[in-house]
Amino acid sequence: MKADLLIKNAAQLVTSRGASPAPLRGKNQGEITVLADGAVAIKDDKIVAVGTTADLEKRLERNQKRREIDASGKVVLPGLVDPHTHIVFGGSREHELSLKLKNVPYLEILAAGGGILSTVKATRRASLEELVTIAEKYSRQMLAQGTTTAEAKSGYGLSTASELKMLRAIKEVDRIQPVDLVPTFLGAHALPPEYKDDREGFISLIIEEMLPRVVEEKLARYCDVFCEEGVFSVEESRRLLLAAREMGLELKMHADEIVPIGGAELAAELGAVSADHLLVISKEGIARMAGAGTIAVLLPGTTFYLREERYAPARAMIEAGVPVALATDFNPGSSPNNNLQLVINIACLYLEMTPAEVINAITINAAHALGRAIEIGSLEEGKKADIVIFDAPNYEYLAYRYGTNLVDKVIKNGNVVLEVDNNG
Ligand code: IZC
Ligand code: ZN
């Protein structure tokens, strides 16, 4: 066997078990393989073998020139996958912090023209190049924290030209830096000021003008809707998503985040790949998602940052057989965090997920939530060599430590793209 990179001697090599044709759910949500003295062999951009160091060294051709990385005392994981982000945006919203501290609700700030709409103003003003520069910076921050693939939504343009500008920015950022970005069209993120009294007009604009352009230029894989009281109703969301599905896009939803209006049920009904947030999901919603196999993408960093009392009922979902993934929801308002390591901590402490369940939620199930599980999300022969090495003695340590970036090295498409000196 030939390889040009060998990672060896890992204290633990951790991955979801075997090739999984469907997202992991129920008991399998927490099934991982932990190999002591683990090794991964890489040729070009692919994994060619996974096993113990002794096993791989036996199988590898002698006298072949290759780089070897000694991962002694460290944990090797698949590159992390962040399946819900709003990574492209103009400006920032630190001025809303004082309102939050006065307990002004998120939806009230939005209704007063702030929140999402203040980011819309800044995003409309920004040029394509400016958006690319800033989102490239955020992507590189993600990479440095162990994320090798992320979803990226539009939704701060809310006009045809600005939505296309955002999606083109996502495409360009995907091209110029290592993190793979999977694009989602979120034209239905809020009602823009110019359509404040014309909901019907804006929905028609999305269906008749934006969606056809997005599809024609192949700028998105998914279509998403912010289905929420005071934003887009279940009925409006159904219309928008059905139109998108007819034009060939797959579906995602912001569902049941603040007010329970039946978003999860709609996601299941329409065969959406995922329903995201779900803090206030109903029992019926859980049952329908389990029945349809809809992935719950939970965003507990947002719950933390909005100072909500109630976290998504992750345990009930796992027990009911809903596959769970986790994401940062990186955005300038409700979650200005793009570090999945912090999501590991919050998910363990407040969603009461085990570290093993969380690892599957940010690797293989997250890859399923982006339709990429055949290529990424686990350490298996034939998959893309997207790998993170953490300066941690075991995987539980990642759930235990918080606030420190534990990344030691990131390998993307078989290349070492980031190396940290943690010994200083
Ligand atoms: O900018 O506030 N929830 N959309 C739905 C967001 C949060 C992003 C934002
Ligand atoms: Zn979101």
PDB file of C-alpha atoms in Angstrom, residues 238-336:
ATOM      1  CA  ARG A 238     -45.053  25.560   2.617  1.00  0.00           C
ATOM      2  CA  ARG A 239     -45.649  27.593  -0.547  1.00  0.00           C
ATOM      3  CA  LEU A 240     -42.065  28.800  -0.723  1.00  0.00           C
ATOM      4  CA  LEU A 241     -40.555  25.395  -0.057  1.00  0.00           C
ATOM      5  CA  LEU A 242     -42.843  23.576  -2.487  1.00  0.00           C
ATOM      6  CA  ALA A 243     -41.831  26.024  -5.210  1.00  0.00           C
ATOM      7  CA  ALA A 244     -38.157  25.504  -4.387  1.00  0.00           C
ATOM      8  CA  ARG A 245     -38.549  21.731  -4.384  1.00  0.00           C
ATOM      9  CA  GLU A 246     -40.228  21.835  -7.776  1.00  0.00           C
ATOM     10  CA  MET A 247     -37.258  23.764  -9.131  1.00  0.00           C
ATOM     11  CA  GLY A 248     -34.897  21.064  -7.872  1.00  0.00           C
ATOM     12  CA  LEU A 249     -33.606  22.417  -4.578  1.00  0.00           C
ATOM     13  CA  GLU A 250     -33.493  20.313  -1.428  1.00  0.00           C
ATOM     14  CA  LEU A 251     -35.085  21.740   1.689  1.00  0.00           C
ATOM     15  CA  LYS A 252     -34.081  22.973   5.130  1.00  0.00           C
ATOM     16  CA  MET A 253     -36.059  24.972   7.668  1.00  0.00           C
ATOM     17  CA  HIS A 254     -35.583  27.280  10.652  1.00  0.00           C
ATOM     18  CA  ALA A 255     -38.345  25.651  12.677  1.00  0.00           C
ATOM     19  CA  ASP A 256     -39.956  25.973  16.104  1.00  0.00           C
ATOM     20  CA  GLU A 257     -37.225  28.203  17.534  1.00  0.00           C
ATOM     21  CA  ILE A 258     -39.206  30.723  19.553  1.00  0.00           C
ATOM     22  CA  VAL A 259     -42.939  30.034  19.139  1.00  0.00           C
ATOM     23  CA  PRO A 260     -44.234  26.487  18.430  1.00  0.00           C
ATOM     24  CA  ILE A 261     -46.159  26.919  15.172  1.00  0.00           C
ATOM     25  CA  GLY A 262     -45.630  23.506  13.581  1.00  0.00           C
ATOM     26  CA  GLY A 263     -42.396  24.009  11.664  1.00  0.00           C
ATOM     27  CA  ALA A 264     -41.088  20.530  12.472  1.00  0.00           C
ATOM     28  CA  GLU A 265     -44.289  18.928  11.194  1.00  0.00           C
ATOM     29  CA  LEU A 266     -43.954  20.875   7.933  1.00  0.00           C
ATOM     30  CA  ALA A 267     -40.307  19.833   7.504  1.00  0.00           C
ATOM     31  CA  ALA A 268     -41.330  16.183   7.875  1.00  0.00           C
ATOM     32  CA  GLU A 269     -44.304  16.602   5.539  1.00  0.00           C
ATOM     33  CA  LEU A 270     -42.147  18.111   2.779  1.00  0.00           C
ATOM     34  CA  GLY A 271     -39.263  15.649   3.122  1.00  0.00           C
ATOM     35  CA  ALA A 272     -36.818  18.363   4.179  1.00  0.00           C
ATOM     36  CA  VAL A 273     -33.289  17.131   4.826  1.00  0.00           C
ATOM     37  CA  SER A 274     -33.268  18.944   8.158  1.00  0.00           C
ATOM     38  CA  ALA A 275     -35.283  21.100  10.533  1.00  0.00           C
ATOM     39  CA  ASP A 276     -33.089  23.392  12.588  1.00  0.00           C
ATOM     40  CA  HIS A 277     -33.344  25.002  16.083  1.00  0.00           C
ATOM     41  CA  LEU A 278     -36.454  23.146  17.443  1.00  0.00           C
ATOM     42  CA  LEU A 279     -36.344  24.581  20.983  1.00  0.00           C
ATOM     43  CA  VAL A 280     -40.104  24.469  21.271  1.00  0.00           C
ATOM     44  CA  ILE A 281     -40.852  21.468  19.036  1.00  0.00           C
ATOM     45  CA  SER A 282     -44.100  19.635  19.888  1.00  0.00           C
ATOM     46  CA  LYS A 283     -44.404  15.917  20.708  1.00  0.00           C
ATOM     47  CA  GLU A 284     -46.162  15.500  17.399  1.00  0.00           C
ATOM     48  CA  GLY A 285     -43.302  17.278  15.635  1.00  0.00           C
ATOM     49  CA  ILE A 286     -40.783  14.883  17.171  1.00  0.00           C
ATOM     50  CA  ALA A 287     -42.839  11.871  16.098  1.00  0.00           C
ATOM     51  CA  ARG A 288     -43.240  13.172  12.548  1.00  0.00           C
ATOM     52  CA  MET A 289     -39.536  13.931  12.177  1.00  0.00           C
ATOM     53  CA  ALA A 290     -38.636  10.466  13.454  1.00  0.00           C
ATOM     54  CA  GLY A 291     -41.082   8.938  10.971  1.00  0.00           C
ATOM     55  CA  ALA A 292     -39.728  10.924   8.042  1.00  0.00           C
ATOM     56  CA  GLY A 293     -36.047  10.609   9.036  1.00  0.00           C
ATOM     57  CA  THR A 294     -35.662  14.395   9.086  1.00  0.00           C
ATOM     58  CA  ILE A 295     -32.399  15.421  10.748  1.00  0.00           C
ATOM     59  CA  ALA A 296     -32.681  17.778  13.724  1.00  0.00           C
ATOM     60  CA  VAL A 297     -29.885  20.335  13.446  1.00  0.00           C
ATOM     61  CA  LEU A 298     -29.653  21.738  16.964  1.00  0.00           C
ATOM     62  CA  LEU A 299     -28.014  25.086  17.679  1.00  0.00           C
ATOM     63  CA  PRO A 300     -27.489  25.285  21.444  1.00  0.00           C
ATOM     64  CA  GLY A 301     -24.937  28.112  21.139  1.00  0.00           C
ATOM     65  CA  THR A 302     -27.825  30.304  19.978  1.00  0.00           C
ATOM     66  CA  THR A 303     -29.995  29.267  22.930  1.00  0.00           C
ATOM     67  CA  PHE A 304     -27.123  30.172  25.233  1.00  0.00           C
ATOM     68  CA  TYR A 305     -26.518  33.529  23.558  1.00  0.00           C
ATOM     69  CA  LEU A 306     -30.211  34.494  23.506  1.00  0.00           C
ATOM     70  CA  ARG A 307     -30.362  33.579  27.202  1.00  0.00           C
ATOM     71  CA  GLU A 308     -33.375  31.350  26.561  1.00  0.00           C
ATOM     72  CA  GLU A 309     -34.510  29.229  29.468  1.00  0.00           C
ATOM     73  CA  ARG A 310     -35.370  26.225  27.374  1.00  0.00           C
ATOM     74  CA  TYR A 311     -32.935  24.245  25.257  1.00  0.00           C
ATOM     75  CA  ALA A 312     -34.080  21.927  22.464  1.00  0.00           C
ATOM     76  CA  PRO A 313     -35.292  18.578  23.871  1.00  0.00           C
ATOM     77  CA  ALA A 314     -32.371  16.631  22.456  1.00  0.00           C
ATOM     78  CA  ARG A 315     -32.845  13.590  24.713  1.00  0.00           C
ATOM     79  CA  ALA A 316     -36.490  13.202  23.748  1.00  0.00           C
ATOM     80  CA  MET A 317     -35.544  13.454  20.082  1.00  0.00           C
ATOM     81  CA  ILE A 318     -32.772  10.872  20.347  1.00  0.00           C
ATOM     82  CA  GLU A 319     -35.075   8.542  22.283  1.00  0.00           C
ATOM     83  CA  ALA A 320     -37.775   8.951  19.637  1.00  0.00           C
ATOM     84  CA  GLY A 321     -35.297   8.104  16.872  1.00  0.00           C
ATOM     85  CA  VAL A 322     -34.712  11.537  15.373  1.00  0.00           C
ATOM     86  CA  PRO A 323     -31.137  11.787  14.026  1.00  0.00           C
ATOM     87  CA  VAL A 324     -29.404  14.756  15.661  1.00  0.00           C
ATOM     88  CA  ALA A 325     -26.715  17.004  14.195  1.00  0.00           C
ATOM     89  CA  LEU A 326     -25.234  20.127  15.802  1.00  0.00           C
ATOM     90  CA  ALA A 327     -24.113  23.430  14.313  1.00  0.00           C
ATOM     91  CA  THR A 328     -22.896  26.873  15.384  1.00  0.00           C
ATOM     92  CA  ASP A 329     -25.590  28.948  13.583  1.00  0.00           C
ATOM     93  CA  PHE A 330     -22.759  31.471  13.151  1.00  0.00           C
ATOM     94  CA  ASN A 331     -24.485  34.825  12.502  1.00  0.00           C
ATOM     95  CA  PRO A 332     -24.056  38.426  13.641  1.00  0.00           C
ATOM     96  CA  GLY A 333     -27.160  38.503  15.853  1.00  0.00           C
ATOM     97  CA  SER A 334     -28.129  35.420  17.790  1.00  0.00           C
ATOM     98  CA  SER A 335     -24.852  33.483  17.595  1.00  0.00           C
ATOM     99  CA  PRO A 336     -21.649  35.349  16.805  1.00  0.00           C
TER     100      PRO A 336
END
